[in-house]
Amino acid sequence: MTKERDFDVIAVGAGFAGLGLIHYLREAGLSIQVFDKASDIGGTWTWNRYPGAATDSEGYYYCLSFSKELLQEWTWSERYPGWEETHRYMRFVADKFDMWPHIQLNTEVSGAEFEKDKGLWRVKTAGGSEYTCRYFISAVGMISEPNIPEIKGLGSFSGPCFHAARWPQEGLDYAGKRVGIVGAGATAVQMLPVMAKTAESVILFQRTPNFVLPAVQKPMTDEWEKEIKDNYDEILAKCRHHVFGMAFDSPVGRTVEDTPPAEVQKIFEEHWPRGSFRFCFETFDDLLTNADSNKAAADFIASKIRQKVNDPDTADLLTPKGYPLFAKRPPLDHGYFEAFNRDNVHLVDIDEREPLQEITEQGIRTTENDYEFDIIVLATGFKAYTGAVEKLDIHDSHGVSLKDKWQNESASIMGVCIADFPNFFMITGPQAPFANLPTSIEQNIMWITDCIVKMEKEGFEVCTPTKEAEEAWSDHTAEIHAQTLMAEGHKVNSWMMGANIPDKKPRVLIYFGGADVYYDRLRESADGGFPELKFSRIAG
Ligand code: NAP
């Protein structure tokens, strides 16, 4: 700790990013304090305690990579670990590396102000405390701020009614209860089949169906674990060089366009049972950019939905129409479609047949029916990328709030910093790639750590990201985005374009030029002395 400031670095969020920051910055000799409003560490994995919550990346590379010893020591029990296991892993990391002294829980950061004359951030907490630091880092998570829809009557329900990411921390007994779920995204897809097993009934209120891909869960065996641990360097290198940060072989070197149709079907069929996003990334290289190729994959998925769901009308309602695969982020299926074959599970189409009108004291009213429930879960998504960062209530060097700056577009420099916000960094902010998150998180942390080390070594007190660099990155991101089918996300309220938030217009939120290319860009930037930033000293 220095005399002039409480900490070198204050970071907000004790999830993967917060833990990674503690490791890398402490190694670099800096003092760091992480605040989190939750009562435990874990970020996503402490908030999302809903039944069935599990990783969608395969667990053995959804982890921090900075310690070979850690990689060898920790054993995952399944291909996709549930939230409890991932949470336990994170506590294990915090224990093993003695991170707890750097973490202050139950502490919500309510605002922060950059004091130009001192080159320091003054960070305020909701409890009324203030702390100063040289560098302020948002590690709040890109999908963390719940989107609570404006449904009439919200608040009037007599039983528990909450957003899935605010599942009661102490747990909730839903056995024998009538459950209503609003939403049909990745959260609902994970939750429904698990709840259906013991609930009296589960009714899912769906507006837009999703392209749900098979997860194919499997237990970790001794042989598989050995294979992973013997080859960890190679697995992590694959993540580093993959377009979505996953340990997949890519590019596969073939396209739907150049493959005979019968062969295309054969390849889809072969890859379907392999599970995870492998269906998209290990089949063909043109699924995200060529509309016809994408349609071939979409049709194949639709045929699988029809095979899995017994009732043809329900199958039809569960089949996406009129938008390409990947315009919305595809969820992974752990028995979702099969759950609709149970007598106690029902689908209500609130898009056309019976729009949702209001939440009542007893349940949910649509234009056609009154449904009574004991529990209502809002699986209605998140204010992804922007919501949680904006809540930090920060202003740029001209006094403009981040919320105002991001009203029409959410520009940044590589998702790690924002023009005119001095000494402020983000982990996976807007216009970073959407990829296997721990991989991106560590790459961001390395860039930030290198930048801070440079400043400390060279005696700079302030770094100011430039407008030119922001415009260049933002334009580049938009240009690539427009070449992909993700650009159609605005038609289907995709959070990947912020199109699910009523008070914001759709925007380019994600860099789709390839996580591997992006990681190279970060490296080039650091090796080139951070040309996106202006470094200065405080006068006097
Ligand atoms: P989401 O994909 O944004 O889905 C939200 C759902 O709520 C949609 O079906 C949406 O319908 C519906 N909805 C929103 N407002 C509504 C309203 N006013 N009335 C009726 N329905 C409404 O959210 P999510 O399922 O929480 O997933 C978000 C992202 O979090 C995922 O895509 C994924 O990246 C991440 N996630 C990851 C995991 C994992 O990796 N294990 C698990 C869960 C979530 P429309 O589609 O019609 O707008």
mmCIF file of C-alpha atoms in Angstrom, residues 5 42 46 67 98 119 146 163 192 214 249 279 291 335 339 344 367 369 371 381 403 447 470 487:
data_model
loop_
_atom_site.group_PDB
_atom_site.id
_atom_site.type_symbol
_atom_site.label_atom_id
_atom_site.label_comp_id
_atom_site.label_asym_id
_atom_site.label_seq_id
_atom_site.Cartn_x
_atom_site.Cartn_y
_atom_site.Cartn_z
ATOM 1 C CA ARG A 5 -3.764 5.884 -2.045
ATOM 2 C CA GLY A 42 -18.094 -16.733 -7.502
ATOM 3 C CA THR A 46 -22.887 -17.683 -6.672
ATOM 4 C CA SER A 67 -1.121 -22.367 -12.293
ATOM 5 C CA ASP A 98 -4.542 -17.002 -0.230
ATOM 6 C CA GLY A 119 -4.616 10.890 -10.812
ATOM 7 C CA PRO A 146 -30.743 -9.121 -14.572
ATOM 8 C CA HIS A 163 -35.314 -13.509 -11.539
ATOM 9 C CA LEU A 192 -36.974 -26.765 -16.840
ATOM 10 C CA PRO A 214 -27.391 -31.219 -27.252
ATOM 11 C CA ASP A 249 -9.946 -28.193 -33.577
ATOM 12 C CA PHE A 279 -21.873 -29.142 -33.680
ATOM 13 C CA ALA A 291 -27.079 -17.951 -44.980
ATOM 14 C CA GLY A 335 -33.211 -33.068 -21.585
ATOM 15 C CA ALA A 339 -39.215 -32.755 -20.762
ATOM 16 C CA ASN A 344 -46.585 -32.257 -15.928
ATOM 17 C CA THR A 367 -55.137 -13.242 -23.249
ATOM 18 C CA ASN A 369 -56.178 -18.208 -19.685
ATOM 19 C CA TYR A 371 -52.606 -19.980 -14.799
ATOM 20 C CA GLY A 381 -32.188 -12.594 -19.407
ATOM 21 C CA LYS A 403 -24.669 5.511 -19.168
ATOM 22 C CA TRP A 447 -3.052 -6.795 -21.119
ATOM 23 C CA GLU A 470 -12.013 3.748 -29.891
ATOM 24 C CA ALA A 487 -26.235 -9.231 -37.213
#
